[in-house]
Every structure is written in C-alpha cells, then in structure tokens.
Amino acid sequence: MKILVTGGLGFIGSHTVVELQNKGFEVVIIDNLSNSSEAVFKGIVAITGKQPIFEKLDLRGKASVQDFFKKHDDVSGVIHFAASKAVGESVTNPLLYYENNLSSLVYLLQELEKKEEANFIFSSSCTVYGQADVIPIAETAPIKPAMSPYGNTKQIGEEIIIDVAKVSAINAILLRYFNPIGAHDSAEIGELPIGVPQNLVPFITQTGIGLRKELLVYGNDYPTPDGTCIRDYIHVVDLAKAHVVALQRLLNKKNLDKVEIFNLGSGVGSSVLEVITSFEKVSGKPFPYKIVDRREGDVTKAYANTDKANGVLGWKTQLSLEEAMASAWKWEQKVKAK
Ligand code: UD1
C-alpha cells in the first residue's frame, strides 16, 4: 500500500517514514526542503534499506498538488506533517504561517475529496489546549484561544478537516502531540533545528556539545514542585509508531467516527530541571544553566491523559525520558562529528 507522507524529511516525518517502511508500506514523500535536507533521505535508506519515492514540491502550489495526485492516483493514505512550526516566527510573520500551513492543507483535501475513499492523519498539537484547567489533559478539554498564529493554524486546520469530513468520503485522525524529543537509536536521523533552537531539548544538546554557552531556564517561580514548567516529553520513535497505528486504524475501518482525536504523550510530566538532570545522567557531566525570567506565552503545566490513546487507539509509549535524552545526545554527537 502506498502512503503519502508530506514533510517526510522533517523531524517527526522522517521517523514516521522509517516506521511505515518497517511495517511494509510503500512510502512517497513530499517535501520542499525548507526545513530539511536530502541527507535525511539517506538516513532513512540507511536504517530501512528501502528507498521511499521522493517528490520535491511545495504544497502551496495548487497545480503541483493536482499533478502529484494524477501521477500517484494509488495513494491509500496521507499523513500530513508539512508545515512551519516556529512559534516566534509565526508571531512576526503570520501570513507565512497562514499561507503555508493552511493553503497546503486545503489543496491536499481538495484532491482527497474527489476520491471514493480517503484516509488522512493530521499533525496537531497540545498547544490547542492552552493552559488547560484539568491536568492531565484529556481530548475532551476545551480548546483555548490560540496564543500564536502557529497555534491558530493547528486549531483552524483541525476545524477545516472536521468540516470537510462531514461532506466527503474522507476519514481523519487528528493527533495532538505533546513535546516530541529524541532521535532514532541508529543516530541516522534526528532533529535539525535551523539557527538557535527555541525548544528545550535541542538547546540542551547543543549546549552539551559546546555550541551554546548555557541554557536559560525560563522561570523557577511557577507553582510546580521545583518552580520550573512541566511538560510531557515524548520520544519521537514512540510518536512515529502512533502514526502507523492510527493509519492502520483508518485503513482497517476501525475508526468509530469520521474524525477521531487522540492526544499523544507519555502521560508523565517532567520539569525543566528534571530534563536537565536526565541529560546530566546520560552525558555524564554537569550541565551549565541559569535561571532567568519567564518566557511570554509559556503555560505552567501540560501533560497528557493517555487513556484514550491507550484504550481506543491501542498505543502507548515504550521509551523513557532518559532513553529519549540519550538518543538526542547520541544524535548531537553524530551531527558534530560530520
Ligand atoms: C513550544 C511552543 C508550542 C509548540 C511546541 C512545539 C512556545 C511558547 N510554545 O512548546 O506552541 O507547540 O513548542 O514543539 O514556544 N525552556 C527553557 N529554556 C529554553 C527553552 C525552553 O527554560 O531555552 C523551557 C520552556 O519554558 C518550557 C520547556 O522548556 O517550560 C519546554 O519548552 P519548549 O521545548 O519550547 O516547548 P513548549 O514551550 O512546551
């Protein structure tokens, strides 16, 4: 079966391509290489021994999306990762985010709407919950006003899919990720942030390798046990596997609704200081950091209620925070050595 993975050379996309190929799916990747490179393709081949099909194209081009589906009319499912994801950049350049994240989604759905059957997995985020009132966060938690254009594109994207599924043969699963971290154990693929990383774990590993002087910890006066924010860090390989399980659910027509929503997290909350301690353990050396003021827009605490993902989807994380940190560190060392 042929599966289209958009953004398949990105961080989560590339790990998902590996898991799909490991399960025997034929994969066709669309990527515009805006935040990835062809080296990732080589990494995928090195791990799986299989060559996915790669179409370099930009989903903002409606005609190229149409041409793609004419050429690949045998696609059985689509996993849609391709999107811009830097929160700060979305604030300074909102139209880039609205155009890139939403026009590509519309053009894809326009092609899928023509089909007698279509299966669609959407890459969403726990950011849709904002600071949830009830922790751990279940899928039934209310959606809060988005705190950035990036977050808004995830909310609007979900709404577009829900509306289109009502009037078409499209079945969809919306996956709301918590904080994906780590790398493939082979260190052939991993996270490759452009410029200074905004996310915690790549900043930590780049500091560990000597690219950055120290980590600024954004606030230790939050109402949490050690005063730093709490998040649900999930190993990217566990996350990638969830996509395969979700896709199989649609292909086997096991879905209970036209659109289903699942939170993907470990269910465990870890503070910034706990992540640092975990990194010190796997790297075997003390880690430099400094406590500074809070970062605007940060929520105090977010971790997943995993009941629905465990019970209904039949998936749960298998890898720990420490395994994720060890894989991220191994990857950083490999990147440095290149
Ligand atoms: C961030 C985004 C979120 C997005 C997610 C995608 C913000 C405010 N939120 O989530 O919308 O969906 O990335 O991955 O940008 N931290 C530091 N120092 C740093 C970096 C981070 O102390 O240099 C802390 C943060 O305050 C936070 C934790 O580490 O408590 C995790 O931060 P990060 O990796 O940026 O993820 P989120 O803030 O959860």
XYZ file of N, CA, C and O in Angstrom, residues 77-81 105 109 112 118-125 139 154 157-162 165 169-177 239 241-264 308-309 312-315:
260
model
N -3.384 6.380 1.775
C -3.496 7.181 2.996
C -2.503 8.328 2.951
O -1.477 8.245 2.266
N -2.834 9.389 3.678
C -1.956 10.559 3.709
C -1.653 10.906 5.172
O -2.578 10.998 5.996
N -0.386 11.083 5.474
C -0.007 11.611 6.791
C 0.598 12.988 6.523
O 1.616 13.103 5.821
N -0.042 14.002 7.070
C 0.310 15.380 6.681
C 1.087 16.100 7.787
O 0.520 16.577 8.757
N 2.419 16.155 7.585
C 3.278 16.869 8.539
C 3.682 18.253 8.027
O 4.021 19.114 8.828
N -2.958 22.515 3.258
C -3.982 21.597 3.777
C -5.214 21.616 2.866
O -5.765 20.558 2.509
N -6.710 18.443 0.701
C -8.078 17.957 0.942
C -8.923 18.060 -0.334
O -9.792 17.219 -0.579
N -8.218 14.947 -2.128
C -8.738 13.761 -1.433
C -10.270 13.706 -1.494
O -10.860 12.624 -1.527
N -10.788 8.061 1.359
C -9.516 8.731 1.665
C -9.268 8.705 3.160
O -10.181 8.895 3.971
N -8.024 8.444 3.508
C -7.621 8.357 4.921
C -6.566 9.403 5.197
O -5.548 9.457 4.505
N -6.801 10.203 6.223
C -5.970 11.387 6.435
C -5.578 11.501 7.905
O -6.426 11.485 8.794
N -4.276 11.612 8.141
C -3.781 11.803 9.516
C -3.193 13.212 9.596
O -2.339 13.579 8.780
N -3.623 13.968 10.594
C -3.185 15.366 10.721
C -2.333 15.554 11.963
O -2.666 15.111 13.062
N -1.242 16.281 11.729
C -0.273 16.579 12.754
C -0.741 17.811 13.541
O -0.574 18.932 13.089
N -1.354 17.583 14.697
C -1.812 18.707 15.506
C -0.981 18.784 16.789
O 0.042 18.099 16.906
N -1.410 19.615 17.708
C -0.545 19.900 18.861
C -1.363 20.129 20.124
O -2.488 20.643 20.070
N -8.746 14.565 25.761
C -9.160 15.090 24.458
C -10.419 15.943 24.564
O -10.721 16.740 23.671
N -3.024 25.339 13.768
C -3.378 23.966 14.176
C -4.873 23.888 14.504
O -5.559 22.938 14.124
N -6.757 24.316 11.215
C -6.540 23.092 10.434
C -7.475 21.975 10.892
O -8.120 21.302 10.076
N -7.581 21.782 12.190
C -8.491 20.759 12.724
C -9.927 21.045 12.277
O -10.663 20.148 11.869
N -10.336 22.322 12.366
C -11.722 22.676 12.013
C -11.998 22.437 10.535
O -13.068 21.957 10.155
N -11.006 22.768 9.696
C -11.176 22.544 8.246
C -11.420 21.053 7.994
O -12.334 20.668 7.268
N -10.613 20.212 8.621
C -10.732 18.766 8.382
C -12.100 18.257 8.859
O -12.761 17.466 8.176
N -12.519 18.727 10.019
C -13.821 18.288 10.556
C -14.950 18.686 9.590
O -15.836 17.880 9.277
N -14.696 16.512 6.293
C -15.034 15.100 6.501
C -16.550 14.890 6.505
O -17.050 13.845 6.077
N -15.836 11.651 1.507
C -15.514 10.286 1.955
C -14.210 10.260 2.755
O -13.622 9.203 2.963
N -13.784 11.428 3.187
C -12.531 11.490 3.949
C -12.756 11.065 5.399
O -13.674 11.552 6.062
N -11.930 10.135 5.862
C -11.874 9.779 7.284
C -10.556 10.318 7.811
O -9.525 10.223 7.131
N -10.603 10.882 9.009
C -9.382 11.530 9.502
C -9.124 11.230 10.969
O -10.054 10.972 11.746
N -7.854 11.272 11.314
C -7.463 11.221 12.727
C -6.565 12.432 12.992
O -5.608 12.680 12.257
N -6.937 13.181 14.019
C -6.152 14.349 14.424
C -5.298 13.930 15.610
O -5.833 13.477 16.625
N -3.990 14.067 15.468
C -3.084 13.657 16.548
C -2.502 14.890 17.215
O -1.832 15.695 16.561
N -2.801 15.039 18.479
C -2.304 16.208 19.226
C -1.068 15.804 20.023
O -1.158 15.123 21.053
N 0.092 16.235 19.507
C 1.358 15.857 20.153
C 1.635 16.728 21.357
O 1.426 17.925 21.341
N 6.282 8.327 19.063
C 5.320 9.175 18.349
C 5.130 8.687 16.915
O 3.993 8.594 16.413
N 5.518 5.711 15.786
C 4.757 4.447 15.790
C 3.262 4.707 15.940
O 2.434 3.978 15.382
N 2.921 5.742 16.690
C 1.492 6.077 16.866
C 0.852 6.423 15.524
O -0.328 6.127 15.289
N 1.617 7.043 14.637
C 1.075 7.389 13.315
C 0.749 6.138 12.510
O -0.244 6.093 11.797
N 1.599 5.122 12.626
C 1.352 3.881 11.891
C 0.090 3.201 12.448
O -0.759 2.737 11.692
N -0.032 3.196 13.766
C -1.210 2.586 14.396
C -2.476 3.342 13.965
O -3.499 2.730 13.628
N -2.403 4.656 13.947
C -3.575 5.466 13.560
C -3.937 5.210 12.103
O -5.120 5.065 11.747
N -2.921 5.131 11.266
C -3.172 4.877 9.840
C -3.830 3.510 9.645
O -4.818 3.375 8.902
N -3.308 2.495 10.341
C -3.881 1.145 10.215
C -5.335 1.132 10.684
O -6.173 0.430 10.135
N -5.608 1.926 11.698
C -6.990 2.028 12.204
C -7.927 2.527 11.090
O -9.023 1.989 10.904
N -7.485 3.513 10.338
C -8.314 4.022 9.247
C -8.385 3.013 8.097
O -9.466 2.753 7.555
N -7.233 2.449 7.735
C -7.213 1.505 6.606
C -8.083 0.283 6.899
O -8.725 -0.261 6.003
N -8.114 -0.140 8.169
C -8.921 -1.307 8.557
C -10.343 -0.933 8.952
O -11.072 -1.752 9.489
N -10.673 0.334 8.757
C -12.024 0.856 9.052
C -12.455 0.598 10.493
O -13.595 0.254 10.785
N -11.503 0.754 11.386
C -11.788 0.535 12.802
C -12.200 1.836 13.500
O -12.556 1.825 14.688
N -12.139 2.935 12.768
C -12.477 4.220 13.407
C -13.962 4.292 13.728
O -14.805 3.807 12.967
N -14.276 4.907 14.848
C -15.666 4.968 15.317
C -16.370 6.223 14.809
O -17.596 6.290 14.815
N -15.600 7.221 14.420
C -16.167 8.463 13.881
C -15.403 8.848 12.615
O -14.280 8.400 12.412
N -16.010 9.727 11.830
C -15.335 10.219 10.614
C -14.036 10.940 10.986
O -13.069 10.893 10.259
N -14.100 11.634 12.120
C -12.875 12.287 12.602
C -12.671 11.902 14.062
O -13.574 12.105 14.886
N -11.530 11.334 14.341
C -11.196 10.990 15.730
C -9.989 11.822 16.169
O -9.148 12.191 15.353
N -9.934 12.072 17.474
C -8.852 12.884 18.023
C -8.147 12.109 19.128
O -8.815 11.529 20.003
N -6.822 12.091 19.067
C -6.060 11.438 20.145
C -4.925 12.342 20.609
O -4.224 12.942 19.795
N -4.742 12.386 21.914
C -3.561 13.018 22.498
C -2.410 12.026 22.426
O -2.586 10.851 22.779
N -1.253 12.499 22.024
C -0.082 11.624 22.034
C 0.968 12.174 22.989
O 1.639 13.163 22.709
N -7.363 7.541 26.317
C -7.986 7.293 25.008
C -6.969 6.687 24.026
O -7.284 5.740 23.305
N -5.753 7.247 24.021
C -4.716 6.704 23.123
C -4.405 5.246 23.499
O -4.271 4.383 22.633
N -8.348 3.165 23.266
C -9.083 3.153 21.991
C -8.127 2.955 20.810
O -8.347 2.097 19.952
N -7.069 3.738 20.789
C -6.100 3.609 19.682
C -5.252 2.343 19.856
O -4.844 1.714 18.888
N -5.036 1.959 21.108
C -4.231 0.769 21.373
C -2.742 1.044 21.227
O -1.982 0.231 20.708
N -2.330 2.203 21.660
C -0.913 2.595 21.563
C -0.478 3.222 22.876
O -1.262 3.919 23.525
